[in-house]
PDB file of C-alpha atoms in Angstrom:
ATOM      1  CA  UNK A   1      66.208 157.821  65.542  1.00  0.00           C
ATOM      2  CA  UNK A   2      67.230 154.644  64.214  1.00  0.00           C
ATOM      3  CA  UNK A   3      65.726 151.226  65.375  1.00  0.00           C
ATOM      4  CA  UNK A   4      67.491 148.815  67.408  1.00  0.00           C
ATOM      5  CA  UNK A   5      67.245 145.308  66.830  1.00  0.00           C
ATOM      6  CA  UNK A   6      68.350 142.983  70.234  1.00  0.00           C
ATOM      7  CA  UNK A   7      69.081 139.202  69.920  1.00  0.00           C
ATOM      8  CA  UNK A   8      71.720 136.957  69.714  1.00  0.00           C
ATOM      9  CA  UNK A   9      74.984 137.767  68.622  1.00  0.00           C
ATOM     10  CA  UNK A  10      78.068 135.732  67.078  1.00  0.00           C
ATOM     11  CA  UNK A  11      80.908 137.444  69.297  1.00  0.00           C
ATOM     12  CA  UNK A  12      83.469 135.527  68.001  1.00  0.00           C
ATOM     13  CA  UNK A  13      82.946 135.954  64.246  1.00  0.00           C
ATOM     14  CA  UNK A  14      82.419 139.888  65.006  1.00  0.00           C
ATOM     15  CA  UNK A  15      84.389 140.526  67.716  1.00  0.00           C
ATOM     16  CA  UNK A  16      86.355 143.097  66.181  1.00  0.00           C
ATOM     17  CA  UNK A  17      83.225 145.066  65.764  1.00  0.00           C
ATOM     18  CA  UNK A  18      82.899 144.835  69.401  1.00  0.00           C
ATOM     19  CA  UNK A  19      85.265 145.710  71.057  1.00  0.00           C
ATOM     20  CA  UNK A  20      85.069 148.459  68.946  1.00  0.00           C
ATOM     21  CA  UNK A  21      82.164 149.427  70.651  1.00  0.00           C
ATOM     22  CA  UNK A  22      83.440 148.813  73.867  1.00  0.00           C
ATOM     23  CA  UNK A  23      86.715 151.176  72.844  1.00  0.00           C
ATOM     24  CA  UNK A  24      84.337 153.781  72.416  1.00  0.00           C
ATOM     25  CA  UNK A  25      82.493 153.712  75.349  1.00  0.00           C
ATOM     26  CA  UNK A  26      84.581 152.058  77.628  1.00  0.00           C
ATOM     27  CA  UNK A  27      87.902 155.080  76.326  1.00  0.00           C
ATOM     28  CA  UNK A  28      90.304 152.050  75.762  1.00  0.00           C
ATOM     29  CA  UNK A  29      93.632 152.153  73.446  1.00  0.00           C
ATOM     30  CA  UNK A  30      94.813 149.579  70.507  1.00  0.00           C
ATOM     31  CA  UNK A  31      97.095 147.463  73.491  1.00  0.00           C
ATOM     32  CA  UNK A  32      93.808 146.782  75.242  1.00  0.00           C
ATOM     33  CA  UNK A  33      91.713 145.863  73.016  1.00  0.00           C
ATOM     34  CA  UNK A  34      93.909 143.841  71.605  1.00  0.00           C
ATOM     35  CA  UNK A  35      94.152 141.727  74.517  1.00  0.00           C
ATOM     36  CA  UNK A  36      90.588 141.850  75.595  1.00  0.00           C
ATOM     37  CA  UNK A  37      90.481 140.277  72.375  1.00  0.00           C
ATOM     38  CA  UNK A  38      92.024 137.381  73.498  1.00  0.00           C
ATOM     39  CA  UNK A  39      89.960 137.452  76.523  1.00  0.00           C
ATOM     40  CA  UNK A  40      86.663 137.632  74.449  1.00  0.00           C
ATOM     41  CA  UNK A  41      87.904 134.839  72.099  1.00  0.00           C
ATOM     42  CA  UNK A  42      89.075 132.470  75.240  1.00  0.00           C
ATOM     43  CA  UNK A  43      85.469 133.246  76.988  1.00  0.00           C
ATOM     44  CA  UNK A  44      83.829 132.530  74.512  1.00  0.00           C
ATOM     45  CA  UNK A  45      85.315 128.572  74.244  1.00  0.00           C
ATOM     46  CA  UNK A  46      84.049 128.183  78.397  1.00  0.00           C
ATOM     47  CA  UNK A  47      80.618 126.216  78.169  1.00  0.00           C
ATOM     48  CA  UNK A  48      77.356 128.055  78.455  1.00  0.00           C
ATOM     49  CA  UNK A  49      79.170 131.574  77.560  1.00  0.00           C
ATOM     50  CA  UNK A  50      76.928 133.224  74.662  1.00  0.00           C
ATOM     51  CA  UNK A  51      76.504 137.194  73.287  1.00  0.00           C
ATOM     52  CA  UNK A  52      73.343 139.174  73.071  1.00  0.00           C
ATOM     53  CA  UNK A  53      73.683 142.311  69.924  1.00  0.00           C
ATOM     54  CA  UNK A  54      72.445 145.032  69.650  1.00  0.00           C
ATOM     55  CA  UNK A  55      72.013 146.219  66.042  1.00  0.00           C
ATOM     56  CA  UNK A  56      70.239 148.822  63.617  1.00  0.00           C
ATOM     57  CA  UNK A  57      68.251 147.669  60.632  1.00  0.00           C
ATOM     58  CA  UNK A  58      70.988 148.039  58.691  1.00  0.00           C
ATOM     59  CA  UNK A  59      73.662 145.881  60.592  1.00  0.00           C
ATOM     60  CA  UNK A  60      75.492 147.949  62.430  1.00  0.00           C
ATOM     61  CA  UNK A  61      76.598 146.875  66.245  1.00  0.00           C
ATOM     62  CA  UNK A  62      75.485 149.365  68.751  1.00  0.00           C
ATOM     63  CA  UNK A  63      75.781 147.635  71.965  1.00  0.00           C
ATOM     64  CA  UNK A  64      76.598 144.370  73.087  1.00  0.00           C
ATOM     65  CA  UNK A  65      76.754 141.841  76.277  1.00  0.00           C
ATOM     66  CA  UNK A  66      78.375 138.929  76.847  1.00  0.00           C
ATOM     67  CA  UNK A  67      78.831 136.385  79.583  1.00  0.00           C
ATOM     68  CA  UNK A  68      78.743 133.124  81.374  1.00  0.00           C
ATOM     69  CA  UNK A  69      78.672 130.456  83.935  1.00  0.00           C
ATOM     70  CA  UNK A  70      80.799 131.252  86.629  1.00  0.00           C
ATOM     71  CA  UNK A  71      84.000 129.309  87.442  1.00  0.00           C
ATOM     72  CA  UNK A  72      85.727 129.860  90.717  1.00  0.00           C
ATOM     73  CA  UNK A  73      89.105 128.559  88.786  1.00  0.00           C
ATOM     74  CA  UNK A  74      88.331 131.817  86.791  1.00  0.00           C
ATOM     75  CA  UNK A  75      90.847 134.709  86.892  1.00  0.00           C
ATOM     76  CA  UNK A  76      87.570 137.117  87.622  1.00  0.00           C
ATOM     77  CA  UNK A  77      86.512 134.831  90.421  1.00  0.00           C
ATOM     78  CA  UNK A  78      90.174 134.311  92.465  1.00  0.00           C
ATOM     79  CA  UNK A  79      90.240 138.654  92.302  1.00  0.00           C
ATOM     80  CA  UNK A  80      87.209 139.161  93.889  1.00  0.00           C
ATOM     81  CA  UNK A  81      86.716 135.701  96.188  1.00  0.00           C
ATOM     82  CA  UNK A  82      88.408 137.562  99.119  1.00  0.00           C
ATOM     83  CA  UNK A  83      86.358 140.917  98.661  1.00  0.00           C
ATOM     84  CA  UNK A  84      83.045 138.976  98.811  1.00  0.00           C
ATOM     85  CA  UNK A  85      84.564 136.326 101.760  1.00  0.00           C
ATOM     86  CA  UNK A  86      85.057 139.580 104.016  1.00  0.00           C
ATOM     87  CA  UNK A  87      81.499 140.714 103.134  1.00  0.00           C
ATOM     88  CA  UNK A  88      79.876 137.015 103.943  1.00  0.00           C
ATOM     89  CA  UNK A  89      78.971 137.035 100.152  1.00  0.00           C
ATOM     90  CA  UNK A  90      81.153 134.307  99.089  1.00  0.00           C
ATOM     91  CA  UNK A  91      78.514 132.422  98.131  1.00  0.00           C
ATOM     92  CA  UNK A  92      77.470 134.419  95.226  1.00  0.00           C
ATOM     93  CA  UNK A  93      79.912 132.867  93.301  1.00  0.00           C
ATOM     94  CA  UNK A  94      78.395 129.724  92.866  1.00  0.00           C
ATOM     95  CA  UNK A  95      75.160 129.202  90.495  1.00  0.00           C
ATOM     96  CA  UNK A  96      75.959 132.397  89.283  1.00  0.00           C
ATOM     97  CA  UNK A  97      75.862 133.647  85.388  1.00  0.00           C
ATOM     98  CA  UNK A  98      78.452 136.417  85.373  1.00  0.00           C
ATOM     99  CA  UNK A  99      77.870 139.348  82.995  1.00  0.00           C
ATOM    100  CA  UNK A 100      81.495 139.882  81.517  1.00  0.00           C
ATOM    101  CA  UNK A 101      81.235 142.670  79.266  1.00  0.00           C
ATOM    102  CA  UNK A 102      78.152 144.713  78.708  1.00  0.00           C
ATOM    103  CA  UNK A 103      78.754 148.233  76.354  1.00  0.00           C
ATOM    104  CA  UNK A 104      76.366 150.408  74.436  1.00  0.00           C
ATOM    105  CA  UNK A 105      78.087 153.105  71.987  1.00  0.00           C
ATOM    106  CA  UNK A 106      77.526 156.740  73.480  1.00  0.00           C
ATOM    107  CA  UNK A 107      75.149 157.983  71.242  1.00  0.00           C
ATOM    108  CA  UNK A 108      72.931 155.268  71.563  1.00  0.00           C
ATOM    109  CA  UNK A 109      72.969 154.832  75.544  1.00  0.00           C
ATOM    110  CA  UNK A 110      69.697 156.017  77.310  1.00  0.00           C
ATOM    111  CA  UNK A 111      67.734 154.084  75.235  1.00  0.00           C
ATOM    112  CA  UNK A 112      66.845 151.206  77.131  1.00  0.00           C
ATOM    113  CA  UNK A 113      69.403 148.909  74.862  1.00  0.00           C
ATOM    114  CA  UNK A 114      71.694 148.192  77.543  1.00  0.00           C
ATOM    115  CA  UNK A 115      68.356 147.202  79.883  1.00  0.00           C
ATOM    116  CA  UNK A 116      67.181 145.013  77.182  1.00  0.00           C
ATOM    117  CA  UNK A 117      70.820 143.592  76.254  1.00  0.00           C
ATOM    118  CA  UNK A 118      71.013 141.883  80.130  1.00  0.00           C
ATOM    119  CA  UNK A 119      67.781 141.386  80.770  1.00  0.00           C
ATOM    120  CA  UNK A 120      67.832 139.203  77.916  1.00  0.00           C
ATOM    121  CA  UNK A 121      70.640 137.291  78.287  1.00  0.00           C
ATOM    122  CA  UNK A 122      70.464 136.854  81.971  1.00  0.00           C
ATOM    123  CA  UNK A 123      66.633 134.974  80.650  1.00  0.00           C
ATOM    124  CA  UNK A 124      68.867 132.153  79.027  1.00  0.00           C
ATOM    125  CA  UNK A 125      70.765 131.822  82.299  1.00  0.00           C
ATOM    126  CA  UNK A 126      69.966 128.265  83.656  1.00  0.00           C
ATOM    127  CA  UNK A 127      71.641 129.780  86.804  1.00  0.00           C
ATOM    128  CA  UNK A 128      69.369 131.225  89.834  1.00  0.00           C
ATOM    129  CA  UNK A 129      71.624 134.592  89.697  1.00  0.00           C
ATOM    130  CA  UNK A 130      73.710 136.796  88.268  1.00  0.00           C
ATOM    131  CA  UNK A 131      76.744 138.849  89.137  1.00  0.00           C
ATOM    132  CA  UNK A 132      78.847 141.321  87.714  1.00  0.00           C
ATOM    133  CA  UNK A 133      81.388 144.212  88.503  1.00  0.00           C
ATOM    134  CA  UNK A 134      81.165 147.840  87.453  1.00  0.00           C
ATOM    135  CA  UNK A 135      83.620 150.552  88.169  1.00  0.00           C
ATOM    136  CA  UNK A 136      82.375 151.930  91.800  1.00  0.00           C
ATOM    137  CA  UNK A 137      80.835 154.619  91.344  1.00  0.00           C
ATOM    138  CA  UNK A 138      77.588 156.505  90.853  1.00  0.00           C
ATOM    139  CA  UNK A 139      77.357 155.941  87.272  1.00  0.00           C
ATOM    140  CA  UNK A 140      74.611 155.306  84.704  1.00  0.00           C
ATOM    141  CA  UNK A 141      75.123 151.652  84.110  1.00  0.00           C
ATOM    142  CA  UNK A 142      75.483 151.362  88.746  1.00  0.00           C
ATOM    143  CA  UNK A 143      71.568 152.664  88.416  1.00  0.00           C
ATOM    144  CA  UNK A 144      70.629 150.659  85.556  1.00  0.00           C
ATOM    145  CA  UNK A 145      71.995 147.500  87.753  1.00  0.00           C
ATOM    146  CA  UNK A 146      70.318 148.553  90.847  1.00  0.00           C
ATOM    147  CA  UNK A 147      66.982 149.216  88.566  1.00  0.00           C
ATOM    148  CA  UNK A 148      67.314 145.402  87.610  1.00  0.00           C
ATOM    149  CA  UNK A 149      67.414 144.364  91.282  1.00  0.00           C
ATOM    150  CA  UNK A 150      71.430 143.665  91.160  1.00  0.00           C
ATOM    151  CA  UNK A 151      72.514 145.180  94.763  1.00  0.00           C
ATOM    152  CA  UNK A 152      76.276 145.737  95.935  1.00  0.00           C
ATOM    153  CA  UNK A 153      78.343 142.756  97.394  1.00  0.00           C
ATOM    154  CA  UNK A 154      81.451 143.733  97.869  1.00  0.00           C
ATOM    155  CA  UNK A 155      83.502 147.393  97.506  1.00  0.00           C
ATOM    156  CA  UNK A 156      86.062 148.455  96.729  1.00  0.00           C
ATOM    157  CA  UNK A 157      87.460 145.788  94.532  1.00  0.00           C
ATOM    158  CA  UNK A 158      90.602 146.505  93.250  1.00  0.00           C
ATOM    159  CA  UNK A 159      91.897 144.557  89.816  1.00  0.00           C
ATOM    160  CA  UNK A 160      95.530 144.299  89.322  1.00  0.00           C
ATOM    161  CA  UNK A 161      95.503 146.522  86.181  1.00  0.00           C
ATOM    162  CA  UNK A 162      92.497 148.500  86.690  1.00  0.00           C
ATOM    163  CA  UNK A 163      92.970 152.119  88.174  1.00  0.00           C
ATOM    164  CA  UNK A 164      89.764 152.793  89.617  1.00  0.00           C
ATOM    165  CA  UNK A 165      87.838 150.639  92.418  1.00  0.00           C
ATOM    166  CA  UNK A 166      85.301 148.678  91.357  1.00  0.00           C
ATOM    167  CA  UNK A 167      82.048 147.148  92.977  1.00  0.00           C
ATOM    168  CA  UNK A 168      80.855 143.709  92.491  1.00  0.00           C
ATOM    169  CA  UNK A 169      77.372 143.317  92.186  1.00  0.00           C
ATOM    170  CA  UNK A 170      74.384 140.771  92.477  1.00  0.00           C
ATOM    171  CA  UNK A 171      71.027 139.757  91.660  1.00  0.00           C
ATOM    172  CA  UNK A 172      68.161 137.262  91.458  1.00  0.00           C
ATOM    173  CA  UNK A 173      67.080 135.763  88.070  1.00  0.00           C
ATOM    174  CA  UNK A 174      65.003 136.661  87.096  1.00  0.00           C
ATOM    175  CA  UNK A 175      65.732 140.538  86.834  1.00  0.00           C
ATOM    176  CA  UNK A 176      63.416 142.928  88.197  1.00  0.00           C
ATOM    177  CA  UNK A 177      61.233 144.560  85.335  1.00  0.00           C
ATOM    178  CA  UNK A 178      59.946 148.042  85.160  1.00  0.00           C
ATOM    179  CA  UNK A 179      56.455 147.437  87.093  1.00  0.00           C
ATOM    180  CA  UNK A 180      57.406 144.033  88.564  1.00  0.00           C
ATOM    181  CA  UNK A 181      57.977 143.723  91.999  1.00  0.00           C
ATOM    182  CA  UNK A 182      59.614 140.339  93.586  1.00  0.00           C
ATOM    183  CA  UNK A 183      56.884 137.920  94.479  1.00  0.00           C
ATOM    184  CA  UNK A 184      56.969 136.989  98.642  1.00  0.00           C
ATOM    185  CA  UNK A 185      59.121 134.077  98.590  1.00  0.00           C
ATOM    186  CA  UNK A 186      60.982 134.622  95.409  1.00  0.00           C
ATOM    187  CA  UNK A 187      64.915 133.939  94.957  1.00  0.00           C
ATOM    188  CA  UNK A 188      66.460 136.121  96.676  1.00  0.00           C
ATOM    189  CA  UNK A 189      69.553 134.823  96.761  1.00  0.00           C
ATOM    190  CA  UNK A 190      70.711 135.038  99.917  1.00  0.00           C
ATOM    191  CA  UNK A 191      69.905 131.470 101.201  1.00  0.00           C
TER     192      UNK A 191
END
């Protein structure tokens, strides 16, 4: 088994590499990753958006996460503003680090990478939580999330493009650790 190296990543100088990994495990075609490249390279110019890697000794990407600051002026945020306004969760979108894109190729998942990819990143965030949205679902990356302490704010959320619902998610920074239980009065976020 080959050893995985976590830290941070240039995403724009390899994000062909990436989204090759999120082709993979994510099933996408040529036409979308071609404009999710965009959408990576545009991210990427917000302030406070960075990339965590996820690499073998020998270079090779295996996973990666990216994300940032949330925006409410964001595309992401005006899609699911209503969804978390119905569920009194509207507030989540402020002081919030959203985790845009977080993928770990196949044979590589259930390794702890993608755990150690946001756990990592959301430890930069200056932000006092973090949210996210993953295809609804009971999935392995849903009970990684919930693992982490991220808990479900809104569902369904339905993207224009997207065919399948999606949940958006939400947790305290920092995330939960394997062993760690919130201390009594810790950031909950749900001042």
């Amino acid at each position: 088994m080959e050893n995985v190296v976590v830290g941070p990543l240039d995403l724009a100088a390899r994000v062909d590499e990436a989204l090759a990994v999120q082709a993979v495990a994510f099933g996408l075609g040529p036409e979308e990753v071609a404009i999710r490249r965009q959408i990576v390279l545009r991210h990427l110019g917000v302030p406070g958006a960075r990339a965590f890697g996820a690499q073998t000794e020998g270079g090779r990407l295996v996973g990666f996460v990216y994300g940032l600051p949330n925006d409410r002026t964001h595309w992401w945020s005006s899609v699911v503003q209503p969804y978390l306004r119905r569920t009194g969760n509207d507030h989540w979108l402020d002081d919030a680090f959203v985790i845009t894109e977080l993928h770990v190729l196949p044979d590589f998942q259930g390794r702890g990478i993608g755990c150690r990819l946001i756990t990592e990143i959301t430890d930069t965030a200056t932000e006092p939580r973090s949210i996210l949205s993953a295809i609804d679902g009971e999935s392995p990356a849903r009970h990684l999330y919930r693992h982490l302490g991220y808990r479900d704010l809104a569902r369904p959320v339905h993207f224009p493009s997207a065919s399948r619902p999606y949940a958006v998610m939400g947790a305290s920074l920092p995330l939960l650790r394997r062993g760690r239980m919130p201390l009594p009065g810790a950031r909950d976020g749900r001042e």
